[in-house]
Tab-separated table of C-alpha atoms and ligand atoms in Angstrom:
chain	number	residue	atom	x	y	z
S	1	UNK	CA	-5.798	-35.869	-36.754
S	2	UNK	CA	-4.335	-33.696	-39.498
S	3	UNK	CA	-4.373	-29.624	-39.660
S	4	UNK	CA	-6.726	-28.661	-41.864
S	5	UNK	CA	-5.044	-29.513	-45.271
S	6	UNK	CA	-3.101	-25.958	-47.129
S	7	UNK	CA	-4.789	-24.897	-50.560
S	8	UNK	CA	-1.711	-24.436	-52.338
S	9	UNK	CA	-1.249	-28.605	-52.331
S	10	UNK	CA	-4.511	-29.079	-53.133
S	11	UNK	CA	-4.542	-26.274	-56.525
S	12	UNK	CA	-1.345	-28.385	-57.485
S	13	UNK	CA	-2.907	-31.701	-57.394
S	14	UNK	CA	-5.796	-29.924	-59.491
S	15	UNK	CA	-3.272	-29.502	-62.192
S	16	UNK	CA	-2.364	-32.267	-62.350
S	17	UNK	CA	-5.638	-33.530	-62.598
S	18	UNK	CA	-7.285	-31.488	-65.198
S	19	UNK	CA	-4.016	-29.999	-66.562
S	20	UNK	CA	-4.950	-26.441	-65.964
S	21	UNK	CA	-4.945	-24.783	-62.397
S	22	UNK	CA	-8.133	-23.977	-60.760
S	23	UNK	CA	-10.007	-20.635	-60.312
S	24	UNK	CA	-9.888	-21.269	-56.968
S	25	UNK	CA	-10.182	-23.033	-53.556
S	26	UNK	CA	-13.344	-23.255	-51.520
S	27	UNK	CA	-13.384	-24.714	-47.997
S	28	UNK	CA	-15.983	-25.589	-45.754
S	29	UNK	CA	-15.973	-26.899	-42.068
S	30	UNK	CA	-17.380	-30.065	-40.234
S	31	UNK	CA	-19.357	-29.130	-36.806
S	32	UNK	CA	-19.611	-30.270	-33.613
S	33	UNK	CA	-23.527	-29.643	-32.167
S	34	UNK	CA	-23.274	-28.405	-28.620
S	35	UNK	CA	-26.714	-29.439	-27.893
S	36	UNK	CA	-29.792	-29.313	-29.454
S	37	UNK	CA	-29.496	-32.900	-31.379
S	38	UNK	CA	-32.837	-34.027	-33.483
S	39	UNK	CA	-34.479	-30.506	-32.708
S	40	UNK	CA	-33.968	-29.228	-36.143
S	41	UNK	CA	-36.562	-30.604	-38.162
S	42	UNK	CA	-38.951	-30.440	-34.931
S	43	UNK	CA	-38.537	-26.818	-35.658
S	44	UNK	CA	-36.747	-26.054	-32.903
S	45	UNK	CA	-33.157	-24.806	-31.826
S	46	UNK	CA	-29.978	-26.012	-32.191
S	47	UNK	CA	-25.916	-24.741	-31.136
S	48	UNK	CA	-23.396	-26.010	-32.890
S	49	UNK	CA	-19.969	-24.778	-33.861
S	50	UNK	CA	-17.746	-25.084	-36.868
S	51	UNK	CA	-14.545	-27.319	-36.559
S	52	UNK	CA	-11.192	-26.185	-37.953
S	53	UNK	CA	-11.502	-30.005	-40.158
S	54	UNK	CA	-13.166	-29.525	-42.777
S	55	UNK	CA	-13.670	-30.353	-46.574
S	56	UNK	CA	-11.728	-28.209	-49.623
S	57	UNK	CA	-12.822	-28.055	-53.111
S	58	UNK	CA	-10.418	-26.875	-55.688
S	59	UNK	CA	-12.419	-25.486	-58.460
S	60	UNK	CA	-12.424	-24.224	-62.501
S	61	UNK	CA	-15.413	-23.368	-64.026
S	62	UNK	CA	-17.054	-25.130	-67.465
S	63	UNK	CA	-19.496	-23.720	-69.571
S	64	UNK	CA	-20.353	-27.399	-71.145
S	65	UNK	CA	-23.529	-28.214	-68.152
S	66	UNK	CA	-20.920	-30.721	-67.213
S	67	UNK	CA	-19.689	-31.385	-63.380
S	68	UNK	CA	-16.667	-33.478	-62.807
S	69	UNK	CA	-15.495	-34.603	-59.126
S	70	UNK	CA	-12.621	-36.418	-57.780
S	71	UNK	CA	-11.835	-36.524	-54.861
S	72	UNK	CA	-8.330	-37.564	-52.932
S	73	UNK	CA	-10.085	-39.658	-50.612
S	74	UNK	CA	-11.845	-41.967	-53.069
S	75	UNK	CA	-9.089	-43.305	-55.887
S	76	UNK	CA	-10.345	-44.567	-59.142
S	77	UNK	CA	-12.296	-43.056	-61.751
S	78	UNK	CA	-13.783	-39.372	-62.027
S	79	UNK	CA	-17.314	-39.089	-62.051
S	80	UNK	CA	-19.085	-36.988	-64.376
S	81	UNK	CA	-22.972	-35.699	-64.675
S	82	UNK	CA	-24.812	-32.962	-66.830
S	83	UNK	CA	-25.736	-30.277	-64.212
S	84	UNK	CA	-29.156	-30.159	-65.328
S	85	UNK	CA	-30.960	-33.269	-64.197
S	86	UNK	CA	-33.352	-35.069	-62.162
S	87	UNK	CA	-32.443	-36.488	-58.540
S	88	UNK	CA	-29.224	-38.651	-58.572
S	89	UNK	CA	-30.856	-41.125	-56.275
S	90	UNK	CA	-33.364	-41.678	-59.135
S	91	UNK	CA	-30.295	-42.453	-61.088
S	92	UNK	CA	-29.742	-45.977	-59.642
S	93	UNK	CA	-25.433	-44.535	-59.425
S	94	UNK	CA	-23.094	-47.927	-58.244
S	95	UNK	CA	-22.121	-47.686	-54.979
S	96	UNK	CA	-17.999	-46.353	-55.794
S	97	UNK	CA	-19.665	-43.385	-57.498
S	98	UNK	CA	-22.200	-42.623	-54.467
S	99	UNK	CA	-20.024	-40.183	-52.599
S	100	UNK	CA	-19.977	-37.849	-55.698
S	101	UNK	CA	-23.937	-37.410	-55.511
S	102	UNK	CA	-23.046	-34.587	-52.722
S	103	UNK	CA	-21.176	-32.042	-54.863
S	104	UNK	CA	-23.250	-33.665	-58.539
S	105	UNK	CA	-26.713	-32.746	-56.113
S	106	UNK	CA	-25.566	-29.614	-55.032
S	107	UNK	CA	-24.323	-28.614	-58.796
S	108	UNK	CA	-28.191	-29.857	-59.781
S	109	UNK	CA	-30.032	-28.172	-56.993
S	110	UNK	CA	-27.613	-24.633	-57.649
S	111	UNK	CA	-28.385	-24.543	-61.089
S	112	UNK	CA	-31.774	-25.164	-61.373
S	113	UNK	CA	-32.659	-22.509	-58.196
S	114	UNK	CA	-29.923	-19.683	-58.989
S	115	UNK	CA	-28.917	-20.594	-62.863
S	116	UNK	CA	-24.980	-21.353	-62.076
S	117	UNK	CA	-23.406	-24.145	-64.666
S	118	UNK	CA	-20.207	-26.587	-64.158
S	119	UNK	CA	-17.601	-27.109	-62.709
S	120	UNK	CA	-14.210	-29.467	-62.516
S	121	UNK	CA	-13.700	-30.352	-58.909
S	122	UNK	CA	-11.231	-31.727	-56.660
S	123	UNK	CA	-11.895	-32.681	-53.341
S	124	UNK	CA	-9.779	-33.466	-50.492
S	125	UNK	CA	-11.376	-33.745	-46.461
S	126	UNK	CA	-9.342	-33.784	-42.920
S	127	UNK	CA	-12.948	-34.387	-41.823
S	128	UNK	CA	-13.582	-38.287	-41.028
S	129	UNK	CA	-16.862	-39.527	-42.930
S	130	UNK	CA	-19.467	-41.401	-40.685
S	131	UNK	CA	-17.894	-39.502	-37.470
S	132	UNK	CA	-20.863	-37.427	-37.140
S	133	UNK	CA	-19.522	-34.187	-37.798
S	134	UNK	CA	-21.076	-33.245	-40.811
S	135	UNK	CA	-17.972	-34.301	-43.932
S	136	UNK	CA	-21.788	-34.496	-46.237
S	137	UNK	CA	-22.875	-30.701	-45.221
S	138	UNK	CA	-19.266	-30.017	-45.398
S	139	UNK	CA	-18.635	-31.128	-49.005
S	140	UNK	CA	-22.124	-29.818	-49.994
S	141	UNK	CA	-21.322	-26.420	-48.705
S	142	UNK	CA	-17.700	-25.784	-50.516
S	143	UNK	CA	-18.950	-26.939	-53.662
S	144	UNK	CA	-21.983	-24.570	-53.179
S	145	UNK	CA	-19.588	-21.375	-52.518
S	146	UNK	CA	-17.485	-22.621	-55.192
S	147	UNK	CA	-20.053	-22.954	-57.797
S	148	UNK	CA	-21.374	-19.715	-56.371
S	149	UNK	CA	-17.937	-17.590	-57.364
S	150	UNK	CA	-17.360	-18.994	-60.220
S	151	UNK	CA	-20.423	-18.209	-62.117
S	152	UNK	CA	-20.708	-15.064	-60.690
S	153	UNK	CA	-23.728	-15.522	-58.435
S	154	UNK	CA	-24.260	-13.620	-55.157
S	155	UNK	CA	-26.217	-15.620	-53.034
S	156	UNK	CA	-27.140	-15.533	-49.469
S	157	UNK	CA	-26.022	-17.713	-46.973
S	158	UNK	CA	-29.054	-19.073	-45.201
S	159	UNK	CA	-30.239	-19.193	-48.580
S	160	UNK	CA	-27.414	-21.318	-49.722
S	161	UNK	CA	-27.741	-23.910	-46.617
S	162	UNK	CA	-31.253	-24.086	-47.891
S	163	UNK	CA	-30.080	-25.529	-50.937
S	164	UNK	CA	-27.280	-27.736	-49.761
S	165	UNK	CA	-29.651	-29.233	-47.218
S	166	UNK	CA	-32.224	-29.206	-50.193
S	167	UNK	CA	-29.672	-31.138	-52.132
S	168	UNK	CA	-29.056	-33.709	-49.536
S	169	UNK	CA	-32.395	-34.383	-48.960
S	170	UNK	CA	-33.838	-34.528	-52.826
S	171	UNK	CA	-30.568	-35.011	-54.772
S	172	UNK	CA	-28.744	-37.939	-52.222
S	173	UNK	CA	-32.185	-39.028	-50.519
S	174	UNK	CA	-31.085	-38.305	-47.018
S	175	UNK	CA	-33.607	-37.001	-44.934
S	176	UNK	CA	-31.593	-34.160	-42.464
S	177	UNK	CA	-32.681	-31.152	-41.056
S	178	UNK	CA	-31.057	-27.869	-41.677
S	179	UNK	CA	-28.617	-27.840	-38.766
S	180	UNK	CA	-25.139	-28.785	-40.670
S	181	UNK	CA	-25.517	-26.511	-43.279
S	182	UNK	CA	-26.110	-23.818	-41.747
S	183	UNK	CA	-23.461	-24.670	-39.384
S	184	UNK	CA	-20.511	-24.868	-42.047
S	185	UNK	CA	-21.726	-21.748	-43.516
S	186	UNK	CA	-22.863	-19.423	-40.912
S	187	UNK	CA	-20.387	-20.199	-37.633
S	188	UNK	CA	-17.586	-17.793	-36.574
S	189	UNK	CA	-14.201	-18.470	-34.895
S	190	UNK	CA	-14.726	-18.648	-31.167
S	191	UNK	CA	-18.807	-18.915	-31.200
S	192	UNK	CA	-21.188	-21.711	-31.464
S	193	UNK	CA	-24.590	-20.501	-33.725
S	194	UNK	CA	-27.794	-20.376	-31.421
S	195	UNK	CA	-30.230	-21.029	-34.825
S	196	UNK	CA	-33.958	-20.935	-34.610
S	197	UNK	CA	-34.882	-23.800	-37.227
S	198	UNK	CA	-38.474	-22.478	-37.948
S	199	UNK	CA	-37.682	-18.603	-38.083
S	200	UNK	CA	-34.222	-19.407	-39.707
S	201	UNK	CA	-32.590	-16.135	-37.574
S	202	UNK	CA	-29.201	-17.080	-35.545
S	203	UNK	CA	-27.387	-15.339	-33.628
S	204	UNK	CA	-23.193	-15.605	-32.156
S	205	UNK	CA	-22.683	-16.803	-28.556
S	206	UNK	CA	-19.047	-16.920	-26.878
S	207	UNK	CA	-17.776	-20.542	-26.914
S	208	UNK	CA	-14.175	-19.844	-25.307
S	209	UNK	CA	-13.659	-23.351	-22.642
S	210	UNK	CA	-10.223	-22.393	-22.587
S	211	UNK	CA	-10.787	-19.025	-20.847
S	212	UNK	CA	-12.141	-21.448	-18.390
S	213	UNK	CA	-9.648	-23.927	-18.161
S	214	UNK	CA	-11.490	-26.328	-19.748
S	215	UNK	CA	-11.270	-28.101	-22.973
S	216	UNK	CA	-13.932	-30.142	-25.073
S	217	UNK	CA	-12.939	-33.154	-26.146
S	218	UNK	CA	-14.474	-35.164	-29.533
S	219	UNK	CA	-14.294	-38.548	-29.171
S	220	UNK	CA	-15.137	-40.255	-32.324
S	221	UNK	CA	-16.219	-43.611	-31.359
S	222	UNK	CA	-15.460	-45.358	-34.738
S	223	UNK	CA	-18.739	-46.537	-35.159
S	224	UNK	CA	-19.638	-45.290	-38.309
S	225	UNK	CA	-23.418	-43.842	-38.999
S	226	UNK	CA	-25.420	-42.769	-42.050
S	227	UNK	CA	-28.234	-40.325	-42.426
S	228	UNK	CA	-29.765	-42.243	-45.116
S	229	UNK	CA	-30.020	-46.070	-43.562
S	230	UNK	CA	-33.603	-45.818	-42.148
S	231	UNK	CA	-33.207	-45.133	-38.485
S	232	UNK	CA	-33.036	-41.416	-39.159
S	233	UNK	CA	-36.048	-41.052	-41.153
S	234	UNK	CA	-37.782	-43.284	-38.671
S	235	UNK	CA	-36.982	-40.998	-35.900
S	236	UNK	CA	-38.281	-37.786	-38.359
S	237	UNK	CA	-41.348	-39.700	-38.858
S	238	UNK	CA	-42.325	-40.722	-35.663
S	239	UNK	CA	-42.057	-36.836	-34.496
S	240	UNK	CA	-44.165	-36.083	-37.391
S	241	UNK	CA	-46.716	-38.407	-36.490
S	242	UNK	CA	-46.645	-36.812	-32.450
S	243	UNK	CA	-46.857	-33.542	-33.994
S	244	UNK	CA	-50.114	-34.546	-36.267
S	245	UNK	CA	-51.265	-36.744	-32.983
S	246	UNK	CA	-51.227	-33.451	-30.572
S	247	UNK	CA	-52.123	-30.546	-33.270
S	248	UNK	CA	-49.424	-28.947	-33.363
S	249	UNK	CA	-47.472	-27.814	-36.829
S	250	UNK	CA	-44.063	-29.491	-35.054
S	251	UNK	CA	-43.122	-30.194	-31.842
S	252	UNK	CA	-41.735	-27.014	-30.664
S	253	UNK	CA	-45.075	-25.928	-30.470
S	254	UNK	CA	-45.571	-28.161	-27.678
S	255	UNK	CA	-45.709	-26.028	-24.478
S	256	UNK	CA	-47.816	-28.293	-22.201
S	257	UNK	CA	-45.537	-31.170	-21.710
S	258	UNK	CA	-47.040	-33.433	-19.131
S	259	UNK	CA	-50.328	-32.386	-21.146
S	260	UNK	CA	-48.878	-33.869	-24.389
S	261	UNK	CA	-47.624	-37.091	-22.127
S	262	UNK	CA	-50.959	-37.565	-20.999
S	263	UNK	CA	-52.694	-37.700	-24.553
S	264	UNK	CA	-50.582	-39.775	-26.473
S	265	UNK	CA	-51.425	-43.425	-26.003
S	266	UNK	CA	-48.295	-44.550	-27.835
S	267	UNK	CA	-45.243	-44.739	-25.395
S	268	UNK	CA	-42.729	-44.854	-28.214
S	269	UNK	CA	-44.529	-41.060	-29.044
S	270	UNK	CA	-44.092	-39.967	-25.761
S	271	UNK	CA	-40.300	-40.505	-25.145
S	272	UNK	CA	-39.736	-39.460	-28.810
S	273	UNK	CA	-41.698	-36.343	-27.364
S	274	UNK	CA	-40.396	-35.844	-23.990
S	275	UNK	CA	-36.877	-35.744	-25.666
S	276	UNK	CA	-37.219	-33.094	-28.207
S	277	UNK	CA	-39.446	-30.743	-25.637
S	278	UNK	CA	-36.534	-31.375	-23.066
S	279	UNK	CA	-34.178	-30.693	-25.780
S	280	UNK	CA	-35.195	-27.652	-26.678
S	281	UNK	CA	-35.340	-26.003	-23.346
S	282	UNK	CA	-31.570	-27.479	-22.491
S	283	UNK	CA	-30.219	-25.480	-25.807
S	284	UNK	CA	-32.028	-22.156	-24.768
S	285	UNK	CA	-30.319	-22.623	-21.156
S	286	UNK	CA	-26.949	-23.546	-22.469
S	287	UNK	CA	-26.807	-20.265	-24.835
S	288	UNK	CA	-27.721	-18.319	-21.277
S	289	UNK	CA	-25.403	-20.348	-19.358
S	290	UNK	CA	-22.947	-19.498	-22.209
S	291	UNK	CA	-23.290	-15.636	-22.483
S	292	UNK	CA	-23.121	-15.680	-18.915
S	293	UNK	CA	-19.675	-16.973	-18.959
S	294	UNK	CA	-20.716	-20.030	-17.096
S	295	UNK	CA	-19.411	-22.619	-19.483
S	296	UNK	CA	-18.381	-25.088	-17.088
S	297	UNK	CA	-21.940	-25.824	-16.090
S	298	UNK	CA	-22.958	-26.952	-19.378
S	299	UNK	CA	-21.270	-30.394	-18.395
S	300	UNK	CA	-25.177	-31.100	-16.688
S	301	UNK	CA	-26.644	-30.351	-19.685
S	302	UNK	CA	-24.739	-32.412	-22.021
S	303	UNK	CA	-25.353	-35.334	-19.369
S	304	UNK	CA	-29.153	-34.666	-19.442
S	305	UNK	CA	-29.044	-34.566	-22.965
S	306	UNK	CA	-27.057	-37.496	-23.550
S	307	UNK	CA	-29.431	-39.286	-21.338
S	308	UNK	CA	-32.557	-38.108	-23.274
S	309	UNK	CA	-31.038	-39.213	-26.826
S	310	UNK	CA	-30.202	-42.668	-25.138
S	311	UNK	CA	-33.385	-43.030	-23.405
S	312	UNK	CA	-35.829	-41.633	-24.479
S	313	UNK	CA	-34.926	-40.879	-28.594
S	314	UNK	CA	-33.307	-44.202	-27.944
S	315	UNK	CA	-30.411	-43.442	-30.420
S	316	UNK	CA	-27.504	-43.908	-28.718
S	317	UNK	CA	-24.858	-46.448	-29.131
S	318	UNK	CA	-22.475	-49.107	-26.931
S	319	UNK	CA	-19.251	-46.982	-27.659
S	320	UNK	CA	-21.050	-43.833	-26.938
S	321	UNK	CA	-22.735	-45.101	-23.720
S	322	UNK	CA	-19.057	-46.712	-22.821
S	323	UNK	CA	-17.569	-43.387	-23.375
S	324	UNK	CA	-19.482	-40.963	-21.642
S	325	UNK	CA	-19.435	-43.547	-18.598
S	326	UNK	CA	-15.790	-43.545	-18.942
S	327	UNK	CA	-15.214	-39.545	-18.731
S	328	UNK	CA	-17.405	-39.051	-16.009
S	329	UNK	CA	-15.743	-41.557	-14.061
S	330	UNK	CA	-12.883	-40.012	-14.565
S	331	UNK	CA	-13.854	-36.050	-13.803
S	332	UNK	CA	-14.748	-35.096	-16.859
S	333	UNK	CA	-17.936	-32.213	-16.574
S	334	UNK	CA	-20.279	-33.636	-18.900
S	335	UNK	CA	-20.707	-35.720	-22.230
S	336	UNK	CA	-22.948	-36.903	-24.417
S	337	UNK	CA	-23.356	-37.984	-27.986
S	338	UNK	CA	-23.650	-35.929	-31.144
S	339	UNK	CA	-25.454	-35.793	-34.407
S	340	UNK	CA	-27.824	-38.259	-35.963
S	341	UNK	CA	-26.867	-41.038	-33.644
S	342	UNK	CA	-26.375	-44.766	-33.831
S	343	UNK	CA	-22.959	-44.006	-34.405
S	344	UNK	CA	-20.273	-40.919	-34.767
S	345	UNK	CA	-18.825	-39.039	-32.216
S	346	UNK	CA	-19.040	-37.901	-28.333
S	347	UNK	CA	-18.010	-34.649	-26.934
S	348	UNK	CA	-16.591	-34.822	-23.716
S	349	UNK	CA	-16.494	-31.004	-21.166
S	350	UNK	CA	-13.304	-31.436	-18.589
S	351	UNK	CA	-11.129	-29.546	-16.908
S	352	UNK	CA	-8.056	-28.972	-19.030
S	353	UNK	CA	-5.994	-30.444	-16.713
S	354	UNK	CA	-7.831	-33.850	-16.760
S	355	UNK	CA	-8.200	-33.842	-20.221
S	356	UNK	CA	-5.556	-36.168	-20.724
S	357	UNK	CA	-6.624	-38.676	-17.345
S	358	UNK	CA	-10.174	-38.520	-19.550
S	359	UNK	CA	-8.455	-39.539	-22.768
S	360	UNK	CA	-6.860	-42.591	-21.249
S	361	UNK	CA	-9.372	-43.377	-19.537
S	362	UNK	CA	-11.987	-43.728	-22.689
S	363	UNK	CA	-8.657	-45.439	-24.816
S	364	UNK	CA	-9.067	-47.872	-21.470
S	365	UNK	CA	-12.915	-48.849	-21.364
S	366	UNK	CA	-12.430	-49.717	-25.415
S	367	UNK	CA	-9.297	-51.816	-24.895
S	368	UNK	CA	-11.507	-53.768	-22.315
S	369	UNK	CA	-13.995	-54.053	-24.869
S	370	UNK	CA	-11.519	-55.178	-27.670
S	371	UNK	CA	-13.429	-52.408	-29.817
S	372	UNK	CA	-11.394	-50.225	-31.921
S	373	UNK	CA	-9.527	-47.420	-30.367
S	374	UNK	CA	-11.480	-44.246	-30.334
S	375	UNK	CA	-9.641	-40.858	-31.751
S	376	UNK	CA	-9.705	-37.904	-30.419
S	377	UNK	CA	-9.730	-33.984	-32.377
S	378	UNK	CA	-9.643	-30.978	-31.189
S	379	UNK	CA	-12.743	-28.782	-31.391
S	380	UNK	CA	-11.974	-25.506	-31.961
S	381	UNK	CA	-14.607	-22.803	-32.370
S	382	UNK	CA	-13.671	-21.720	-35.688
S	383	UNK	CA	-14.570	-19.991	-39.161
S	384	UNK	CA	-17.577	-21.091	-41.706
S	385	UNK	CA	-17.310	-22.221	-45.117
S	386	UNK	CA	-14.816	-19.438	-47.229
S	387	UNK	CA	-12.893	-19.048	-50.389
S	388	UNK	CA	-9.182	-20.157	-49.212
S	389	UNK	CA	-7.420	-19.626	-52.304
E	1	GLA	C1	-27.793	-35.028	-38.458
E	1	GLA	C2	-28.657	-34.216	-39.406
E	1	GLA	C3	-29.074	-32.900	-38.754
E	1	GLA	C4	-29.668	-33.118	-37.376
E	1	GLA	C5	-28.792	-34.057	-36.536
E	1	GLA	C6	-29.446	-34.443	-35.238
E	1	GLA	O1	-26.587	-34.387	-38.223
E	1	GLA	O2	-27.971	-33.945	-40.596
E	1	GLA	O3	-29.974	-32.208	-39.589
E	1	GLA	O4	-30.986	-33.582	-37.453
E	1	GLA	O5	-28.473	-35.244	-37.235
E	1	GLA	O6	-29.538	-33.346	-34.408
């Protein structure tokens, strides 16, 4: 995979475009979610990190209530839309436009909660879409900082992942929690985010493998995923319902576990329950486990979590399965799958030296398979969402 893509190309290609240059350049990172996955909107904690791939956003402001977006990824015609407005997914857009609801949403959402106006937009990505790591939050979040500086408004950053996740939710109709957002706009070079989802407070932890000879590997399985296609919101709903079941405002309230087992008659409930209890209490021993330099042994929690998510959340996926089997067997530390599951991407914990024995070994197992060959990016602990240009 590319490095991430230089501004100055992307300013030019904006003249040429609009036939003016832009104010500016806006970027915003993808993630990678250490562990924590489907804890968010349970309330609970999650760690991600930001990914040096991201999503830039080449920018002018307009003073007409107008936002236009193109975007080098999706040829064809710009798409247009007033900034003030009702929900785009009310808006019954055809299906070439629906990738523009992101940045349209986000221009809605802005300007109705902090009074910013248009924009002209160009977009480009070195972040693939569908790979689980987060290209929607990513997009959402440079057009949100861009929109931000160019009319002049000084907003807060959990404030603004409020509003991009907001945006997603209300403006696309995708149900997420508020993990990637605050993940492209809050991370730091060389630390993952430990974020309390109820409390909203976050704090740094070291992420440094390679001062431990090890790398992490992202393995995106090419089986693509989407937020919005029904399993997701199924999986929110059944928590929801567990939650209501046991009396508890969400399911990081649950502290009795084998209680909370024992009174739900539903078995579905109860994995969907052991998982995100589990869950919780494997992120708040891999930030320890982290600060105390101990990175190496998070490769057991990654395989205890990937083991919940395919058991018990039941979210996992062939490829994902397949490539976690395949690392292990070939040294790697730990694996597991990220994000919203049912498809994306894997991270794989080895020693450096065996990173490449684990590569082949995954590129093997597919081959076998005659499935599409995985591809593999470098994760990088590196900076949130910031004006590049
Ligand atoms: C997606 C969502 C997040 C989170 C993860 C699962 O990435 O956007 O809010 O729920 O899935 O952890």
């Amino acid at each position: 995979m590319t490095a991430a893509p230089e501004a100055a190309p992307l300013a030019a290609g904006f003249a040429a475009a609009y036939g003016r240059a832009p104010d500016g350049v806006w970027r915003a990172p993808g993630r990678v979610n250490l562990i924590g996955e489907h804890t968010d909107y349970n309330e609970g904690f999650v760690l991600p990190f930001a990914l040096a791939h991201g999503v830039s956003v080449a920018a002018a402001r307009r003073d007409d209530g107008i936002v236009e977006a193109r975007s080098l990824q999706v040829p064809g015609e710009p798409v247009s839309a007033p900034v003030d407005g009702g929900p785009v997914v009310a808006e019954g857009w055809p299906p070439e436009r629906a990738w523009a609801a992101y940045p349209v949403g986000v221009a809605r959402v802005l300007r109705a909660a902090l009074g910013t106006g248009g924009a002209s937009l160009l977009i480009d990505a070195d972040l693939p879409r569908g790979a689980g790591l987060s290209s929607s939050a990513a997009l959402e979040c440079a057009t949100a900082l861009a929109l931000c500086d160019l009319h002049g408004v000084d907003a807060d950053r959990r404030e603004l992942a409020a509003l991009a996740q907001r945006a997603e939710n209300e403006q696309v109709g995708a149900p997420c929690g508020i993990m990637d957002q605050s993940a492209s706009l809050l991370c730091t070079p060389g630390n993952a985010l430990l974020l309390d989802c109820r409390s909203g407070l976050s704090g740094q932890v070291p992420y440094a493998p390679g001062d431990a000879d090890l790398t992490l590997l992202v393995v995106d399985t090419r089986a693509s995923h989407a937020i919005g296609d029904g399993d997701y919101g199924r999986r929110r709903a059944e928590c929801e319902e567990a939650a209501a079941l046991l009396g508890v405002p969400a399911l990081r309230d649950v502290t009795d576990l084998a209680g909370a087992l024992r009174s739900l008659p539903d078995p579905v409930l109860r994995r969907r329950v052991q998982h995100v209890v589990t869950e919780n209490h494997r992120v708040e021993a891999a930030a320890g486990l982290l600060r105390a330099g101990a990175v190496a042994d998070l490769g057991a929690m990654l395989n205890a979590s990937h083991l919940s998510l395919r058991d018990q959340f039941e979210i996992s996926w062939p490829q994902a399965d397949t490539a976690v089997d395949a690392a292990l067997r070939a040294g790697a530390r730990g694996g597991r799958m990220i994000g919203g599951g049912f498809g994306g991407s894997v991270i794989v914990l080895t020693a450096a030296d065996r990173a490449d024995r684990v590569r082949d070994a995954i590129t093997a197992a597919y081959a076998e398979r005659a499935w599409t060959a995985p591809a593999f990016l470098d994760a990088v602990p590196s900076a949130g969402a910031h004006r590049a240009a």
